[in-house]
PDB file of C-alpha atoms in Angstrom:
ATOM      1  CA  MET A  11       0.142  -0.092  -0.224  1.00 60.00           C
ATOM      2  CA  SER A  12       1.703   3.438  -0.994  1.00 68.00           C
ATOM      3  CA  LYS A  13       2.184   6.528   1.503  1.00 66.00           C
ATOM      4  CA  THR A  14      -0.666   8.296  -0.397  1.00 69.00           C
ATOM      5  CA  MET A  15      -3.128   5.597   0.082  1.00 71.00           C
ATOM      6  CA  GLN A  16      -2.236   5.302   3.791  1.00 61.00           C
ATOM      7  CA  LEU A  17      -2.690   9.009   4.616  1.00 62.00           C
ATOM      8  CA  THR A  18      -6.194   9.292   2.865  1.00 65.00           C
ATOM      9  CA  ILE A  19      -7.118   6.430   4.870  1.00 58.00           C
ATOM     10  CA  ILE A  20      -5.973   8.001   8.086  1.00 61.00           C
ATOM     11  CA  PHE A  21      -7.849  11.343   7.320  1.00 57.00           C
ATOM     12  CA  SER A  22     -11.023   9.783   5.978  1.00 61.00           C
ATOM     13  CA  LEU A  23     -11.175   7.471   9.605  1.00 55.00           C
ATOM     14  CA  LEU A  24     -10.506  11.003  11.646  1.00 57.00           C
ATOM     15  CA  VAL A  25     -13.280  12.660   9.802  1.00 50.00           C
ATOM     16  CA  LEU A  26     -15.750   9.197  10.293  1.00 54.00           C
ATOM     17  CA  LEU A  27     -14.618   9.890  14.255  1.00 53.00           C
ATOM     18  CA  LEU A  28     -15.448  13.730  13.761  1.00 54.00           C
ATOM     19  CA  VAL A  29     -18.794  12.692  12.229  1.00 50.00           C
ATOM     20  CA  VAL A  30     -19.779  10.068  14.978  1.00 48.00           C
ATOM     21  CA  ALA A  31     -18.445  12.697  17.847  1.00 50.00           C
ATOM     22  CA  MET A  32     -20.847  15.104  16.340  1.00 51.00           C
ATOM     23  CA  MET A  33     -23.826  12.990  16.060  1.00 47.00           C
ATOM     24  CA  SER A  34     -22.885  10.553  19.473  1.00 49.00           C
ATOM     25  CA  GLY A  35     -23.480  14.417  21.304  1.00 49.00           C
ATOM     26  CA  LEU A  36     -19.732  14.432  21.892  1.00 48.00           C
ATOM     27  CA  ILE A  37     -19.570  17.836  20.792  1.00 49.00           C
ATOM     28  CA  GLN A  38     -22.225  19.839  22.068  1.00 52.00           C
ATOM     29  CA  SER A  39     -23.017  23.481  22.821  1.00 48.00           C
ATOM     30  CA  GLU A  40     -21.836  23.017  26.173  1.00 60.00           C
ATOM     31  CA  ARG A  41     -18.451  21.830  25.244  1.00 67.00           C
ATOM     32  CA  TRP A  42     -15.676  23.477  23.245  1.00 78.00           C
ATOM     33  CA  LYS A  43     -17.425  26.809  24.175  1.00 87.00           C
ATOM     34  CA  ILE A  44     -16.333  29.982  22.013  1.00 86.00           C
ATOM     35  CA  SER A  45     -15.131  32.106  25.663  1.00 86.00           C
ATOM     36  CA  HIS A  46     -13.189  34.734  23.665  1.00 89.00           C
ATOM     37  CA  LEU A  47     -14.087  37.896  21.792  1.00 91.00           C
ATOM     38  CA  GLU A  48     -11.737  39.860  19.819  1.00 94.00           C
ATOM     39  CA  VAL A  49     -13.290  42.668  17.594  1.00 95.00           C
ATOM     40  CA  ALA A  50     -11.978  45.241  15.444  1.00 95.00           C
ATOM     41  CA  ALA A  51     -13.950  48.210  15.183  1.00 94.00           C
ATOM     42  CA  GLU A  52     -14.638  52.157  15.695  1.00 91.00           C
ATOM     43  CA  TYR A  53     -17.718  52.035  17.374  1.00 94.00           C
ATOM     44  CA  ASN A  54     -18.342  55.775  15.973  1.00 94.00           C
ATOM     45  CA  ARG A  55     -22.481  54.398  15.640  1.00 93.00           C
ATOM     46  CA  ILE A  56     -22.930  51.306  16.976  1.00 94.00           C
ATOM     47  CA  THR A  57     -21.872  50.363  20.859  1.00 95.00           C
ATOM     48  CA  PRO A  58     -20.182  47.206  22.416  1.00 95.00           C
ATOM     49  CA  GLU A  59     -23.369  46.361  23.981  1.00 94.00           C
ATOM     50  CA  GLN A  60     -25.055  46.185  20.703  1.00 94.00           C
ATOM     51  CA  LEU A  61     -22.797  43.737  19.152  1.00 94.00           C
ATOM     52  CA  ARG A  62     -22.586  41.752  21.932  1.00 92.00           C
ATOM     53  CA  LEU A  63     -25.999  41.440  21.930  1.00 91.00           C
ATOM     54  CA  MET A  64     -26.377  40.423  17.770  1.00 92.00           C
ATOM     55  CA  VAL A  65     -23.712  38.034  18.423  1.00 91.00           C
ATOM     56  CA  ALA A  66     -25.632  36.524  21.485  1.00 89.00           C
ATOM     57  CA  LYS A  67     -28.698  36.013  19.031  1.00 87.00           C
ATOM     58  CA  SER A  68     -26.381  32.509  17.728  1.00 86.00           C
ATOM     59  CA  PRO A  69     -28.472  29.816  19.174  1.00 84.00           C
ATOM     60  CA  GLU A  70     -24.552  27.762  19.315  1.00 81.00           C
ATOM     61  CA  ARG A  71     -21.825  28.607  21.563  1.00 82.00           C
ATOM     62  CA  SER A  72     -19.678  25.700  20.413  1.00 84.00           C
ATOM     63  CA  PHE A  73     -16.764  26.204  18.613  1.00 86.00           C
ATOM     64  CA  PHE A  74     -17.892  23.552  16.235  1.00 85.00           C
ATOM     65  CA  ARG A  75     -21.405  24.448  15.515  1.00 86.00           C
ATOM     66  CA  LEU A  76     -21.394  28.000  15.719  1.00 90.00           C
ATOM     67  CA  ASP A  77     -22.408  29.414  12.048  1.00 92.00           C
ATOM     68  CA  ALA A  78     -19.783  32.312  11.358  1.00 94.00           C
ATOM     69  CA  GLU A  79     -22.373  33.283   8.643  1.00 94.00           C
ATOM     70  CA  TYR A  80     -25.209  33.573  10.627  1.00 94.00           C
ATOM     71  CA  VAL A  81     -23.268  36.097  13.040  1.00 95.00           C
ATOM     72  CA  LYS A  82     -21.749  37.438  10.160  1.00 96.00           C
ATOM     73  CA  ALA A  83     -25.606  38.530   8.874  1.00 95.00           C
ATOM     74  CA  SER A  84     -26.880  39.386  11.821  1.00 95.00           C
ATOM     75  CA  ILE A  85     -24.152  41.949  12.570  1.00 96.00           C
ATOM     76  CA  GLU A  86     -24.922  43.123   9.291  1.00 96.00           C
ATOM     77  CA  SER A  87     -28.466  44.006   9.786  1.00 94.00           C
ATOM     78  CA  MET A  88     -27.584  46.449  12.162  1.00 95.00           C
ATOM     79  CA  PRO A  89     -28.628  50.341  10.726  1.00 93.00           C
ATOM     80  CA  TRP A  90     -24.846  51.489  10.585  1.00 96.00           C
ATOM     81  CA  VAL A  91     -23.081  48.527   9.747  1.00 96.00           C
ATOM     82  CA  ARG A  92     -21.505  48.575   6.223  1.00 96.00           C
ATOM     83  CA  TYR A  93     -20.111  45.061   6.231  1.00 95.00           C
ATOM     84  CA  ALA A  94     -18.799  42.465   8.694  1.00 97.00           C
ATOM     85  CA  HIS A  95     -16.138  40.013   8.713  1.00 97.00           C
ATOM     86  CA  VAL A  96     -16.484  37.137  11.073  1.00 96.00           C
ATOM     87  CA  VAL A  97     -13.954  34.166  11.445  1.00 96.00           C
ATOM     88  CA  LYS A  98     -13.692  31.116  13.986  1.00 93.00           C
ATOM     89  CA  GLN A  99     -10.247  30.899  15.695  1.00 93.00           C
ATOM     90  CA  TRP A 100      -9.502  27.767  17.290  1.00 90.00           C
ATOM     91  CA  PRO A 101     -10.075  26.770  19.957  1.00 89.00           C
ATOM     92  CA  ASP A 102     -12.114  29.083  21.642  1.00 90.00           C
ATOM     93  CA  THR A 103     -12.115  32.847  19.837  1.00 93.00           C
ATOM     94  CA  LEU A 104     -14.560  34.565  17.511  1.00 94.00           C
ATOM     95  CA  LYS A 105     -13.078  37.250  15.915  1.00 96.00           C
ATOM     96  CA  ILE A 106     -15.025  40.034  14.263  1.00 97.00           C
ATOM     97  CA  THR A 107     -13.938  43.099  12.238  1.00 97.00           C
ATOM     98  CA  ILE A 108     -16.817  45.892  11.352  1.00 97.00           C
ATOM     99  CA  LYS A 109     -16.669  48.573   8.831  1.00 97.00           C
ATOM    100  CA  GLU A 110     -19.421  51.408   9.665  1.00 97.00           C
ATOM    101  CA  HIS A 111     -21.026  53.460   7.254  1.00 96.00           C
ATOM    102  CA  GLN A 112     -19.780  56.804   6.909  1.00 95.00           C
ATOM    103  CA  ALA A 113     -23.087  59.216   6.277  1.00 96.00           C
ATOM    104  CA  ILE A 114     -22.425  61.805   3.675  1.00 96.00           C
ATOM    105  CA  ALA A 115     -25.934  63.014   2.947  1.00 98.00           C
ATOM    106  CA  VAL A 116     -29.207  62.498   3.572  1.00 98.00           C
ATOM    107  CA  TRP A 117     -31.147  60.647   0.605  1.00 98.00           C
ATOM    108  CA  ASN A 118     -34.765  61.957  -0.465  1.00 97.00           C
ATOM    109  CA  GLY A 119     -35.564  62.922   2.799  1.00 96.00           C
ATOM    110  CA  VAL A 120     -35.124  59.291   4.785  1.00 96.00           C
ATOM    111  CA  ASP A 121     -32.053  57.000   3.708  1.00 97.00           C
ATOM    112  CA  LEU A 122     -28.364  58.101   4.392  1.00 97.00           C
ATOM    113  CA  LEU A 123     -25.511  57.836   1.562  1.00 98.00           C
ATOM    114  CA  ASN A 124     -22.217  56.575   2.635  1.00 97.00           C
ATOM    115  CA  GLN A 125     -19.339  57.542   1.389  1.00 93.00           C
ATOM    116  CA  SER A 126     -19.447  55.592  -1.823  1.00 95.00           C
ATOM    117  CA  GLY A 127     -22.601  56.557  -2.677  1.00 96.00           C
ATOM    118  CA  GLU A 128     -24.505  53.318  -1.224  1.00 96.00           C
ATOM    119  CA  VAL A 129     -27.875  53.741  -0.048  1.00 97.00           C
ATOM    120  CA  PHE A 130     -28.490  52.778   3.743  1.00 96.00           C
ATOM    121  CA  GLN A 131     -31.257  53.179   6.205  1.00 95.00           C
ATOM    122  CA  VAL A 132     -31.020  54.011  10.075  1.00 94.00           C
ATOM    123  CA  ASP A 133     -34.422  54.618  12.568  1.00 90.00           C
ATOM    124  CA  ALA A 134     -34.205  58.204  11.821  1.00 91.00           C
ATOM    125  CA  VAL A 135     -32.540  61.096  10.080  1.00 94.00           C
ATOM    126  CA  ASP A 136     -34.125  64.305  11.484  1.00 89.00           C
ATOM    127  CA  HIS A 137     -31.658  64.872  13.705  1.00 91.00           C
ATOM    128  CA  LEU A 138     -29.001  64.709  11.716  1.00 93.00           C
ATOM    129  CA  ASN A 139     -28.939  68.482  10.584  1.00 92.00           C
ATOM    130  CA  ALA A 140     -25.308  69.127   9.937  1.00 95.00           C
ATOM    131  CA  LEU A 141     -25.924  66.548   6.515  1.00 97.00           C
ATOM    132  CA  PRO A 142     -26.610  68.179   3.301  1.00 97.00           C
ATOM    133  CA  ARG A 143     -30.183  66.852   1.660  1.00 98.00           C
ATOM    134  CA  ILE A 144     -29.628  65.346  -1.960  1.00 98.00           C
ATOM    135  CA  TYR A 145     -32.589  64.522  -3.825  1.00 98.00           C
ATOM    136  CA  GLY A 146     -32.431  62.071  -6.683  1.00 97.00           C
ATOM    137  CA  VAL A 147     -33.029  58.875  -8.749  1.00 95.00           C
ATOM    138  CA  LYS A 148     -32.693  56.227  -6.754  1.00 89.00           C
ATOM    139  CA  GLU A 149     -30.849  54.134  -9.178  1.00 92.00           C
ATOM    140  CA  ASP A 150     -28.373  57.085  -9.684  1.00 95.00           C
ATOM    141  CA  SER A 151     -27.107  57.729  -6.027  1.00 97.00           C
ATOM    142  CA  VAL A 152     -23.373  57.017  -6.679  1.00 97.00           C
ATOM    143  CA  MET A 153     -23.042  59.323  -9.639  1.00 97.00           C
ATOM    144  CA  THR A 154     -25.341  61.483  -8.339  1.00 98.00           C
ATOM    145  CA  LEU A 155     -23.035  61.650  -5.203  1.00 98.00           C
ATOM    146  CA  GLU A 156     -20.039  61.844  -7.430  1.00 97.00           C
ATOM    147  CA  HIS A 157     -21.620  65.013  -9.438  1.00 98.00           C
ATOM    148  CA  PHE A 158     -22.883  66.720  -5.640  1.00 98.00           C
ATOM    149  CA  ASN A 159     -18.964  66.215  -4.450  1.00 97.00           C
ATOM    150  CA  ARG A 160     -17.463  67.746  -7.670  1.00 98.00           C
ATOM    151  CA  PHE A 161     -20.137  70.513  -7.400  1.00 98.00           C
ATOM    152  CA  ASN A 162     -19.278  71.490  -4.293  1.00 96.00           C
ATOM    153  CA  GLN A 163     -15.321  71.727  -5.551  1.00 97.00           C
ATOM    154  CA  LEU A 164     -16.286  74.051  -7.784  1.00 97.00           C
ATOM    155  CA  LEU A 165     -17.697  76.639  -5.634  1.00 96.00           C
ATOM    156  CA  LYS A 166     -15.672  76.819  -2.953  1.00 94.00           C
ATOM    157  CA  PRO A 167     -14.332  80.105  -4.438  1.00 93.00           C
ATOM    158  CA  ILE A 168     -17.937  81.497  -3.481  1.00 94.00           C
ATOM    159  CA  GLY A 169     -17.451  80.288  -0.060  1.00 93.00           C
ATOM    160  CA  HIS A 170     -20.664  78.578   0.877  1.00 95.00           C
ATOM    161  CA  GLU A 171     -21.038  74.582   0.599  1.00 96.00           C
ATOM    162  CA  ILE A 172     -24.685  72.875  -0.916  1.00 98.00           C
ATOM    163  CA  SER A 173     -26.907  72.212   1.955  1.00 98.00           C
ATOM    164  CA  GLN A 174     -29.413  70.946  -0.405  1.00 98.00           C
ATOM    165  CA  ALA A 175     -29.315  69.616  -4.302  1.00 98.00           C
ATOM    166  CA  ARG A 176     -32.709  68.057  -6.487  1.00 98.00           C
ATOM    167  CA  VAL A 177     -31.812  66.106  -9.340  1.00 98.00           C
ATOM    168  CA  ASN A 178     -34.744  64.920 -11.645  1.00 96.00           C
ATOM    169  CA  GLU A 179     -34.657  61.794 -14.026  1.00 95.00           C
ATOM    170  CA  ARG A 180     -33.806  64.670 -17.037  1.00 95.00           C
ATOM    171  CA  GLY A 181     -30.335  65.517 -15.302  1.00 96.00           C
ATOM    172  CA  ASP A 182     -31.975  69.135 -14.237  1.00 97.00           C
ATOM    173  CA  TRP A 183     -29.828  70.533 -11.226  1.00 98.00           C
ATOM    174  CA  GLN A 184     -30.996  73.149  -8.475  1.00 98.00           C
ATOM    175  CA  LEU A 185     -28.849  73.595  -6.000  1.00 98.00           C
ATOM    176  CA  VAL A 186     -29.067  75.215  -2.636  1.00 98.00           C
ATOM    177  CA  LEU A 187     -25.863  76.912  -0.642  1.00 97.00           C
ATOM    178  CA  ARG A 188     -25.810  76.873   2.877  1.00 96.00           C
ATOM    179  CA  ASN A 189     -25.924  81.202   2.741  1.00 94.00           C
ATOM    180  CA  GLY A 190     -29.525  80.370   1.312  1.00 95.00           C
ATOM    181  CA  LEU A 191     -28.457  81.238  -2.316  1.00 96.00           C
ATOM    182  CA  GLU A 192     -30.474  79.011  -4.687  1.00 97.00           C
ATOM    183  CA  VAL A 193     -28.432  78.242  -8.034  1.00 98.00           C
ATOM    184  CA  PHE A 194     -30.216  76.847 -11.006  1.00 98.00           C
ATOM    185  CA  LEU A 195     -27.664  74.719 -13.377  1.00 97.00           C
ATOM    186  CA  GLY A 196     -30.204  72.936 -15.891  1.00 96.00           C
ATOM    187  CA  THR A 197     -30.004  70.199 -17.721  1.00 96.00           C
ATOM    188  CA  GLU A 198     -26.187  70.382 -19.636  1.00 95.00           C
ATOM    189  CA  LYS A 199     -23.070  71.856 -19.152  1.00 95.00           C
ATOM    190  CA  HIS A 200     -23.087  71.958 -15.300  1.00 97.00           C
ATOM    191  CA  GLU A 201     -19.393  71.960 -14.965  1.00 96.00           C
ATOM    192  CA  ALA A 202     -19.214  74.975 -17.141  1.00 96.00           C
ATOM    193  CA  ARG A 203     -22.036  76.953 -15.631  1.00 96.00           C
ATOM    194  CA  ILE A 204     -20.953  76.586 -11.935  1.00 97.00           C
ATOM    195  CA  LEU A 205     -17.505  77.609 -13.161  1.00 95.00           C
ATOM    196  CA  ARG A 206     -18.839  80.848 -14.685  1.00 95.00           C
ATOM    197  CA  LEU A 207     -20.581  81.641 -11.416  1.00 95.00           C
ATOM    198  CA  ALA A 208     -17.929  81.510  -9.342  1.00 95.00           C
ATOM    199  CA  GLU A 209     -15.275  83.223 -11.245  1.00 94.00           C
ATOM    200  CA  THR A 210     -17.685  86.041 -11.906  1.00 94.00           C
ATOM    201  CA  TRP A 211     -18.737  86.074  -8.189  1.00 95.00           C
ATOM    202  CA  GLU A 212     -16.675  89.267  -6.985  1.00 93.00           C
ATOM    203  CA  GLN A 213     -18.237  90.846 -10.174  1.00 91.00           C
ATOM    204  CA  LEU A 214     -21.542  89.931  -8.888  1.00 91.00           C
ATOM    205  CA  LEU A 215     -21.014  90.936  -5.503  1.00 92.00           C
ATOM    206  CA  ALA A 216     -20.065  94.426  -6.639  1.00 91.00           C
ATOM    207  CA  ALA A 217     -22.945  95.206  -8.565  1.00 86.00           C
ATOM    208  CA  SER A 218     -25.143  95.435  -5.928  1.00 87.00           C
ATOM    209  CA  GLU A 219     -25.205  96.017  -2.314  1.00 86.00           C
ATOM    210  CA  ARG A 220     -27.837  93.760  -1.620  1.00 90.00           C
ATOM    211  CA  LEU A 221     -27.192  89.773  -1.501  1.00 91.00           C
ATOM    212  CA  PRO A 222     -27.997  87.881  -4.485  1.00 94.00           C
ATOM    213  CA  GLU A 223     -31.309  85.418  -3.543  1.00 95.00           C
ATOM    214  CA  ARG A 224     -31.532  83.137  -6.841  1.00 96.00           C
ATOM    215  CA  VAL A 225     -28.946  82.586 -10.202  1.00 97.00           C
ATOM    216  CA  ASP A 226     -30.493  81.114 -13.117  1.00 97.00           C
ATOM    217  CA  LEU A 227     -27.697  79.776 -14.761  1.00 97.00           C
ATOM    218  CA  ARG A 228     -29.396  78.300 -17.773  1.00 95.00           C
ATOM    219  CA  TYR A 229     -28.410  80.734 -20.271  1.00 92.00           C
ATOM    220  CA  SER A 230     -25.898  80.846 -22.946  1.00 84.00           C
ATOM    221  CA  ASN A 231     -24.046  84.182 -22.231  1.00 83.00           C
ATOM    222  CA  GLY A 232     -24.779  84.649 -18.554  1.00 88.00           C
ATOM    223  CA  TYR A 233     -27.015  84.647 -15.743  1.00 93.00           C
ATOM    224  CA  VAL A 234     -30.300  86.241 -14.347  1.00 95.00           C
ATOM    225  CA  VAL A 235     -29.825  86.923 -10.714  1.00 95.00           C
ATOM    226  CA  ARG A 236     -32.798  87.957  -8.278  1.00 94.00           C
ATOM    227  CA  TRP A 237     -31.760  89.648  -5.320  1.00 93.00           C
ATOM    228  CA  ARG A 238     -32.602  90.138  -1.709  1.00 89.00           C
ATOM    229  CA  GLU A 239     -33.951  93.433  -0.667  1.00 76.00           C
ATOM    230  CA  GLN A 240     -36.152  92.854   2.533  1.00 61.00           C
ATOM    231  CA  GLN A 241     -39.766  91.715   1.778  1.00 45.00           C
ATOM    232  CA  LYS A 242     -38.780  92.963  -1.903  1.00 47.00           C
ATOM    233  CA  VAL A 243     -36.962  91.036  -4.663  1.00 45.00           C
ATOM    234  CA  SER A 244     -35.937  91.937  -8.271  1.00 53.00           C
ATOM    235  CA  ALA A 245     -34.599  90.426 -10.901  1.00 57.00           C
ATOM    236  CA  GLN A 246     -31.565  91.494 -13.278  1.00 59.00           C
ATOM    237  CA  LYS A 247     -29.304  89.420 -15.918  1.00 57.00           C
ATOM    238  CA  ILE A 248     -25.399  89.705 -15.989  1.00 57.00           C
ATOM    239  CA  THR A 249     -24.101  88.819 -19.149  1.00 62.00           C
ATOM    240  CA  PHE A 250     -20.507  88.504 -20.287  1.00 57.00           C
ATOM    241  CA  ASP A 251     -18.163  88.572 -23.329  1.00 50.00           C
ATOM    242  CA  ARG A 252     -17.690  84.685 -23.025  1.00 44.00           C
ATOM    243  CA  GLN A 253     -19.687  82.697 -25.318  1.00 40.00           C
ATOM    244  CA  ASP A 254     -17.664  79.775 -25.342  1.00 39.00           C
ATOM    245  CA  ILE A 255     -19.352  79.068 -21.666  1.00 38.00           C
ATOM    246  CA  GLY A 256     -22.491  77.242 -22.008  1.00 36.00           C
TER     247      GLY A 256
END
């Protein structure tokens, strides 16, 4: 009998003994218990107590019978958990790694967007007042967040970030900055139009002692401004010589 054949027979016998032991009750939840829990987590939105409760949902405590995938699914059902990695380490340790969602914006008034533009749900979003509000098409959350971040970068010369953004199925964007300024971008040439506003912002402020309330950038060689004036508002179209900006 070859050495390979001998090893095969020995391995098969060991597997058979393990199966017999499990069927006979030798390996039970009361024996070979997992007694150590190692966790790598930031604990920004979840707590150690919440995590322990989710792990405790597993009906098994035995190293052999505990289902790591079940524990993983339980943890990932927590609202702020983006993903979890769960492995058993012999003889009595469960190792868990958790990555939380980082909320970037409130999405369509009820959900949240994480740093990758993925939509996730939490119990409530009303208290997250510091986050911008983005309203968009459900299937386009990733690209919508990419555009939103790009628009914020282009608006830096104005000195105010976007507090609210809306985009519909046609790609028509409307923005509200943190100073209350409304900006209408239309359905095309969004970056070029924002650049036009950013590059002429100082000139716009110098044109009036009042602050702008609304800027409509949907023009080929300028934009329309509505100015704040206590209870009254007035509109003025400002044009430029740069015909190459749409």
